[in-house]
Amino acid sequence: MPPSGTDPMPSNPITAMEQSELRQKSLWVFGYGSLVWRPDFEFTSSKVGFIPGYSRKFWQGDTFHRGSPEMECTWGIAYEVRGDQIEASLQYLNIRESVLGGYITKLVKFYPQDEGEEGALLALVYIATPQNPGYLGPASEEDIAAQIVVSSGRTGHNIEYLLCLANFMHSYCPEVEDKHLFSIEEALMAILPWFYSADDPRAVFC
């Protein structure tokens, strides 16, 4: 389903030519999952904001979240990279998100927090689609939380992923109600004591 909203968005992955052109300028990369608290690449500046027409869903069968085209907005952080940072960040992210995560890239309109339409800029975002090999599809928040609490990978535990992302939203976007994310957070906190005691150092994830 194509992204909704009033602003048309490119539907094809960014091409090698487009990447070459971007390397001559600054590039903004939008992150809505682990990139908001662990970008792991050098950047020049960053802005909190949102992209319209996408929603964040925990429907991906790995340790990464995904954005799906829907009539919503996804909040996160856009990072500005310049010069040599552009090539280095793209090489790193293409492995992290595309090769390992199966994500595709799109250029989307990003709206920085409190800057209005005049502050909007284009940003590169990595998203997953139902064609992604790791796509699991919809599930209840309780079922997702039950899967998260027992799942971990080489980059960390899924509990850390969820709680750090929720903490970002509570701290930097307190006026935004991310019902899907916060419902999973609530469901997870309800079952977490059954798996970890209060004095267990593994219980401190974020």
PDB file of C-alpha atoms in Angstrom:
ATOM      1  CA  MET A   1       0.000   0.000   0.000  1.00  0.00           C
ATOM      2  CA  PRO A   2       1.524   3.365  -0.943  1.00  0.00           C
ATOM      3  CA  PRO A   3       2.274   5.866   1.816  1.00  0.00           C
ATOM      4  CA  SER A   4      -0.674   8.090   2.628  1.00  0.00           C
ATOM      5  CA  GLY A   5      -0.692  11.827   3.117  1.00  0.00           C
ATOM      6  CA  THR A   6      -0.601  14.909   1.000  1.00  0.00           C
ATOM      7  CA  ASP A   7       3.106  14.847   0.162  1.00  0.00           C
ATOM      8  CA  PRO A   8       4.223  12.399  -2.550  1.00  0.00           C
ATOM      9  CA  MET A   9       7.122  10.239  -1.476  1.00  0.00           C
ATOM     10  CA  PRO A  10       9.567   8.285  -3.660  1.00  0.00           C
ATOM     11  CA  SER A  11       8.625   4.610  -3.768  1.00  0.00           C
ATOM     12  CA  ASN A  12      11.841   3.117  -5.126  1.00  0.00           C
ATOM     13  CA  PRO A  13      15.038   2.369  -3.200  1.00  0.00           C
ATOM     14  CA  ILE A  14      17.671   5.072  -3.475  1.00  0.00           C
ATOM     15  CA  THR A  15      19.872   4.434  -6.527  1.00  0.00           C
ATOM     16  CA  ALA A  16      23.647   4.459  -6.756  1.00  0.00           C
ATOM     17  CA  MET A  17      23.437   7.677  -8.786  1.00  0.00           C
ATOM     18  CA  GLU A  18      21.283   9.321  -6.120  1.00  0.00           C
ATOM     19  CA  GLN A  19      23.732   8.215  -3.444  1.00  0.00           C
ATOM     20  CA  SER A  20      26.589   9.708  -5.490  1.00  0.00           C
ATOM     21  CA  GLU A  21      24.741  13.013  -5.767  1.00  0.00           C
ATOM     22  CA  LEU A  22      23.990  13.023  -2.055  1.00  0.00           C
ATOM     23  CA  ARG A  23      27.665  12.544  -1.229  1.00  0.00           C
ATOM     24  CA  GLN A  24      28.354  15.961  -2.730  1.00  0.00           C
ATOM     25  CA  LYS A  25      26.106  17.624  -0.141  1.00  0.00           C
ATOM     26  CA  SER A  26      24.868  17.005   3.341  1.00  0.00           C
ATOM     27  CA  LEU A  27      22.573  14.048   3.927  1.00  0.00           C
ATOM     28  CA  TRP A  28      19.945  13.582   6.607  1.00  0.00           C
ATOM     29  CA  VAL A  29      19.246  10.050   7.847  1.00  0.00           C
ATOM     30  CA  PHE A  30      16.073   9.437   9.843  1.00  0.00           C
ATOM     31  CA  GLY A  31      16.069   6.815  12.586  1.00  0.00           C
ATOM     32  CA  TYR A  32      12.994   5.584  14.430  1.00  0.00           C
ATOM     33  CA  GLY A  33      14.270   2.454  16.200  1.00  0.00           C
ATOM     34  CA  SER A  34      17.657   1.722  17.701  1.00  0.00           C
ATOM     35  CA  LEU A  35      19.147   4.631  15.738  1.00  0.00           C
ATOM     36  CA  VAL A  36      17.508   7.075  18.178  1.00  0.00           C
ATOM     37  CA  TRP A  37      19.694   5.831  21.035  1.00  0.00           C
ATOM     38  CA  ARG A  38      22.562   4.020  19.304  1.00  0.00           C
ATOM     39  CA  PRO A  39      23.365   5.458  15.872  1.00  0.00           C
ATOM     40  CA  ASP A  40      26.938   4.100  15.882  1.00  0.00           C
ATOM     41  CA  PHE A  41      28.123   6.444  13.113  1.00  0.00           C
ATOM     42  CA  GLU A  42      29.595   9.936  13.071  1.00  0.00           C
ATOM     43  CA  PHE A  43      27.229  12.820  12.361  1.00  0.00           C
ATOM     44  CA  THR A  44      27.370  16.609  12.324  1.00  0.00           C
ATOM     45  CA  SER A  45      24.024  17.478  13.905  1.00  0.00           C
ATOM     46  CA  SER A  46      20.685  15.921  14.803  1.00  0.00           C
ATOM     47  CA  LYS A  47      17.042  16.920  15.150  1.00  0.00           C
ATOM     48  CA  VAL A  48      14.039  15.283  16.797  1.00  0.00           C
ATOM     49  CA  GLY A  49      10.977  15.183  14.575  1.00  0.00           C
ATOM     50  CA  PHE A  50       8.658  12.990  12.539  1.00  0.00           C
ATOM     51  CA  ILE A  51       7.875  11.645   9.087  1.00  0.00           C
ATOM     52  CA  PRO A  52       4.218  11.506   7.978  1.00  0.00           C
ATOM     53  CA  GLY A  53       2.524   8.551   6.363  1.00  0.00           C
ATOM     54  CA  TYR A  54       4.366   5.852   8.324  1.00  0.00           C
ATOM     55  CA  SER A  55       3.849   4.064  11.628  1.00  0.00           C
ATOM     56  CA  ARG A  56       6.283   2.158  13.802  1.00  0.00           C
ATOM     57  CA  LYS A  57       5.298  -1.494  14.286  1.00  0.00           C
ATOM     58  CA  PHE A  58       6.889  -4.386  16.162  1.00  0.00           C
ATOM     59  CA  TRP A  59       6.113  -6.824  13.361  1.00  0.00           C
ATOM     60  CA  GLN A  60       9.667  -7.632  12.326  1.00  0.00           C
ATOM     61  CA  GLY A  61      11.147 -11.010  13.248  1.00  0.00           C
ATOM     62  CA  ASP A  62      14.517  -9.773  14.473  1.00  0.00           C
ATOM     63  CA  THR A  63      15.917  -7.257  16.954  1.00  0.00           C
ATOM     64  CA  PHE A  64      14.992  -4.287  14.770  1.00  0.00           C
ATOM     65  CA  HIS A  65      11.702  -2.395  14.535  1.00  0.00           C
ATOM     66  CA  ARG A  66      10.213  -1.297  11.259  1.00  0.00           C
ATOM     67  CA  GLY A  67       8.142   1.505   9.782  1.00  0.00           C
ATOM     68  CA  SER A  68       5.107   0.651   7.685  1.00  0.00           C
ATOM     69  CA  PRO A  69       3.151   2.925   5.330  1.00  0.00           C
ATOM     70  CA  GLU A  70      -0.013   3.988   7.167  1.00  0.00           C
ATOM     71  CA  MET A  71      -1.987   7.126   7.960  1.00  0.00           C
ATOM     72  CA  GLU A  72       0.165   8.061  10.935  1.00  0.00           C
ATOM     73  CA  CYS A  73       3.426   9.747  11.820  1.00  0.00           C
ATOM     74  CA  THR A  74       6.614   8.141  13.057  1.00  0.00           C
ATOM     75  CA  TRP A  75       8.771  10.098  15.493  1.00  0.00           C
ATOM     76  CA  GLY A  76      12.521   9.732  15.790  1.00  0.00           C
ATOM     77  CA  ILE A  77      15.794  11.538  15.146  1.00  0.00           C
ATOM     78  CA  ALA A  78      17.264  12.748  11.876  1.00  0.00           C
ATOM     79  CA  TYR A  79      21.061  12.864  11.725  1.00  0.00           C
ATOM     80  CA  GLU A  80      22.941  15.188   9.404  1.00  0.00           C
ATOM     81  CA  VAL A  81      26.093  13.720   7.876  1.00  0.00           C
ATOM     82  CA  ARG A  82      28.547  15.665   5.730  1.00  0.00           C
ATOM     83  CA  GLY A  83      31.625  14.993   3.639  1.00  0.00           C
ATOM     84  CA  ASP A  84      33.344  11.725   4.448  1.00  0.00           C
ATOM     85  CA  GLN A  85      30.662  11.022   7.048  1.00  0.00           C
ATOM     86  CA  ILE A  86      28.145  10.407   4.255  1.00  0.00           C
ATOM     87  CA  GLU A  87      29.932   7.491   2.611  1.00  0.00           C
ATOM     88  CA  ALA A  88      30.973   5.984   5.943  1.00  0.00           C
ATOM     89  CA  SER A  89      27.458   6.164   7.383  1.00  0.00           C
ATOM     90  CA  LEU A  90      25.830   4.745   4.230  1.00  0.00           C
ATOM     91  CA  GLN A  91      28.259   1.828   4.121  1.00  0.00           C
ATOM     92  CA  TYR A  92      27.583   1.075   7.774  1.00  0.00           C
ATOM     93  CA  LEU A  93      23.799   1.497   7.570  1.00  0.00           C
ATOM     94  CA  ASN A  94      23.465  -0.511   4.377  1.00  0.00           C
ATOM     95  CA  ILE A  95      24.990  -3.471   6.208  1.00  0.00           C
ATOM     96  CA  ARG A  96      23.105  -2.879   9.455  1.00  0.00           C
ATOM     97  CA  GLU A  97      19.693  -2.178   7.951  1.00  0.00           C
ATOM     98  CA  SER A  98      19.584  -3.531   4.391  1.00  0.00           C
ATOM     99  CA  VAL A  99      21.853  -6.590   4.348  1.00  0.00           C
ATOM    100  CA  LEU A 100      21.151  -7.789   7.891  1.00  0.00           C
ATOM    101  CA  GLY A 101      17.677  -6.327   8.341  1.00  0.00           C
ATOM    102  CA  GLY A 102      16.259  -6.672   4.841  1.00  0.00           C
ATOM    103  CA  TYR A 103      15.143  -3.046   4.819  1.00  0.00           C
ATOM    104  CA  ILE A 104      14.729  -0.856   1.757  1.00  0.00           C
ATOM    105  CA  THR A 105      15.559   2.844   1.549  1.00  0.00           C
ATOM    106  CA  LYS A 106      13.351   5.797   0.701  1.00  0.00           C
ATOM    107  CA  LEU A 107      13.692   9.559   0.682  1.00  0.00           C
ATOM    108  CA  VAL A 108      10.897  11.026   2.777  1.00  0.00           C
ATOM    109  CA  LYS A 109       9.871  14.414   4.091  1.00  0.00           C
ATOM    110  CA  PHE A 110      11.056  14.949   7.667  1.00  0.00           C
ATOM    111  CA  TYR A 111       9.535  17.603   9.934  1.00  0.00           C
ATOM    112  CA  PRO A 112      11.790  18.771  12.790  1.00  0.00           C
ATOM    113  CA  GLN A 113      10.062  19.282  16.106  1.00  0.00           C
ATOM    114  CA  ASP A 114       8.561  22.783  16.551  1.00  0.00           C
ATOM    115  CA  GLU A 115       9.878  24.064  13.191  1.00  0.00           C
ATOM    116  CA  GLY A 116       6.718  23.783  11.099  1.00  0.00           C
ATOM    117  CA  GLU A 117       6.474  23.367   7.343  1.00  0.00           C
ATOM    118  CA  GLU A 118       9.345  25.780   6.676  1.00  0.00           C
ATOM    119  CA  GLY A 119      11.757  23.502   8.538  1.00  0.00           C
ATOM    120  CA  ALA A 120      10.883  20.364   6.559  1.00  0.00           C
ATOM    121  CA  LEU A 121      13.709  18.568   4.775  1.00  0.00           C
ATOM    122  CA  LEU A 122      14.331  15.348   2.874  1.00  0.00           C
ATOM    123  CA  ALA A 123      15.784  12.444   4.814  1.00  0.00           C
ATOM    124  CA  LEU A 124      16.831   8.917   4.009  1.00  0.00           C
ATOM    125  CA  VAL A 125      14.943   6.241   5.941  1.00  0.00           C
ATOM    126  CA  TYR A 126      15.241   2.472   6.098  1.00  0.00           C
ATOM    127  CA  ILE A 127      11.897   0.681   6.189  1.00  0.00           C
ATOM    128  CA  ALA A 128      10.624  -2.890   6.026  1.00  0.00           C
ATOM    129  CA  THR A 129       7.728  -4.136   3.947  1.00  0.00           C
ATOM    130  CA  PRO A 130       5.598  -7.310   4.076  1.00  0.00           C
ATOM    131  CA  GLN A 131       7.996  -8.728   1.464  1.00  0.00           C
ATOM    132  CA  ASN A 132      10.805  -8.624   4.033  1.00  0.00           C
ATOM    133  CA  PRO A 133      11.930 -12.177   4.958  1.00  0.00           C
ATOM    134  CA  GLY A 134      11.693 -11.248   8.650  1.00  0.00           C
ATOM    135  CA  TYR A 135       8.147  -9.904   8.434  1.00  0.00           C
ATOM    136  CA  LEU A 136       5.834 -11.622  10.957  1.00  0.00           C
ATOM    137  CA  GLY A 137       2.676  -9.558  10.602  1.00  0.00           C
ATOM    138  CA  PRO A 138       0.294  -8.185  13.238  1.00  0.00           C
ATOM    139  CA  ALA A 139       0.039  -9.619  16.747  1.00  0.00           C
ATOM    140  CA  SER A 140      -1.434  -8.465  20.036  1.00  0.00           C
ATOM    141  CA  GLU A 141       0.672  -6.214  22.268  1.00  0.00           C
ATOM    142  CA  GLU A 142       0.686  -8.962  24.918  1.00  0.00           C
ATOM    143  CA  ASP A 143       2.008 -11.561  22.465  1.00  0.00           C
ATOM    144  CA  ILE A 144       4.675  -9.147  21.218  1.00  0.00           C
ATOM    145  CA  ALA A 145       5.779  -8.361  24.789  1.00  0.00           C
ATOM    146  CA  ALA A 146       5.978 -12.090  25.582  1.00  0.00           C
ATOM    147  CA  GLN A 147       8.259 -12.576  22.566  1.00  0.00           C
ATOM    148  CA  ILE A 148      10.407  -9.555  23.425  1.00  0.00           C
ATOM    149  CA  VAL A 149      11.080 -10.645  27.010  1.00  0.00           C
ATOM    150  CA  VAL A 150      12.758 -13.883  25.888  1.00  0.00           C
ATOM    151  CA  SER A 151      14.496 -12.641  22.729  1.00  0.00           C
ATOM    152  CA  SER A 152      18.015 -11.322  22.261  1.00  0.00           C
ATOM    153  CA  GLY A 153      20.629 -11.099  19.536  1.00  0.00           C
ATOM    154  CA  ARG A 154      24.239 -10.161  19.002  1.00  0.00           C
ATOM    155  CA  THR A 155      23.468  -6.459  19.394  1.00  0.00           C
ATOM    156  CA  GLY A 156      21.574  -6.872  22.660  1.00  0.00           C
ATOM    157  CA  HIS A 157      18.305  -7.895  24.254  1.00  0.00           C
ATOM    158  CA  ASN A 158      14.961  -6.894  22.765  1.00  0.00           C
ATOM    159  CA  ILE A 159      13.927  -5.586  26.183  1.00  0.00           C
ATOM    160  CA  GLU A 160      16.676  -2.983  25.884  1.00  0.00           C
ATOM    161  CA  TYR A 161      15.410  -2.057  22.434  1.00  0.00           C
ATOM    162  CA  LEU A 162      11.836  -1.544  23.611  1.00  0.00           C
ATOM    163  CA  LEU A 163      12.603   0.317  26.839  1.00  0.00           C
ATOM    164  CA  CYS A 164      15.228   2.626  25.319  1.00  0.00           C
ATOM    165  CA  LEU A 165      12.883   3.521  22.484  1.00  0.00           C
ATOM    166  CA  ALA A 166       9.991   4.138  24.882  1.00  0.00           C
ATOM    167  CA  ASN A 167      12.288   6.219  27.095  1.00  0.00           C
ATOM    168  CA  PHE A 168      13.235   8.344  24.085  1.00  0.00           C
ATOM    169  CA  MET A 169       9.570   8.991  23.297  1.00  0.00           C
ATOM    170  CA  HIS A 170       8.714   9.836  26.923  1.00  0.00           C
ATOM    171  CA  SER A 171      11.711  12.178  27.237  1.00  0.00           C
ATOM    172  CA  TYR A 172      11.845  13.940  23.864  1.00  0.00           C
ATOM    173  CA  CYS A 173       8.275  13.650  22.558  1.00  0.00           C
ATOM    174  CA  PRO A 174       6.134  13.713  25.727  1.00  0.00           C
ATOM    175  CA  GLU A 175       3.145  15.127  23.863  1.00  0.00           C
ATOM    176  CA  VAL A 176       3.068  12.237  21.384  1.00  0.00           C
ATOM    177  CA  GLU A 177       0.917   9.194  22.175  1.00  0.00           C
ATOM    178  CA  ASP A 178       2.502   6.189  20.470  1.00  0.00           C
ATOM    179  CA  LYS A 179      -0.225   3.730  21.453  1.00  0.00           C
ATOM    180  CA  HIS A 180       1.385   0.676  19.881  1.00  0.00           C
ATOM    181  CA  LEU A 181       4.756   1.277  21.510  1.00  0.00           C
ATOM    182  CA  PHE A 182       3.392   2.272  24.912  1.00  0.00           C
ATOM    183  CA  SER A 183       0.936  -0.644  25.025  1.00  0.00           C
ATOM    184  CA  ILE A 184       3.787  -3.079  24.428  1.00  0.00           C
ATOM    185  CA  GLU A 185       5.865  -1.288  27.060  1.00  0.00           C
ATOM    186  CA  GLU A 186       3.016  -1.626  29.567  1.00  0.00           C
ATOM    187  CA  ALA A 187       2.520  -5.301  28.729  1.00  0.00           C
ATOM    188  CA  LEU A 188       6.244  -5.955  29.074  1.00  0.00           C
ATOM    189  CA  MET A 189       6.512  -4.225  32.462  1.00  0.00           C
ATOM    190  CA  ALA A 190       3.618  -6.363  33.709  1.00  0.00           C
ATOM    191  CA  ILE A 191       5.440  -9.632  32.965  1.00  0.00           C
ATOM    192  CA  LEU A 192       9.053  -8.529  33.517  1.00  0.00           C
ATOM    193  CA  PRO A 193       9.074  -9.385  37.286  1.00  0.00           C
ATOM    194  CA  TRP A 194       8.313 -13.002  36.378  1.00  0.00           C
ATOM    195  CA  PHE A 195      11.608 -13.198  34.488  1.00  0.00           C
ATOM    196  CA  TYR A 196      13.955 -10.846  36.375  1.00  0.00           C
ATOM    197  CA  SER A 197      14.179  -9.898  40.039  1.00  0.00           C
ATOM    198  CA  ALA A 198      14.519  -6.254  41.082  1.00  0.00           C
ATOM    199  CA  ASP A 199      18.192  -6.717  42.077  1.00  0.00           C
ATOM    200  CA  ASP A 200      19.139  -8.614  38.924  1.00  0.00           C
ATOM    201  CA  PRO A 201      21.599  -6.378  36.960  1.00  0.00           C
ATOM    202  CA  ARG A 202      20.177  -7.796  33.726  1.00  0.00           C
ATOM    203  CA  ALA A 203      16.881  -6.088  34.579  1.00  0.00           C
ATOM    204  CA  VAL A 204      18.452  -2.648  34.024  1.00  0.00           C
ATOM    205  CA  PHE A 205      18.310  -2.382  30.249  1.00  0.00           C
ATOM    206  CA  CYS A 206      18.115   1.347  29.549  1.00  0.00           C
TER     207      CYS A 206
END
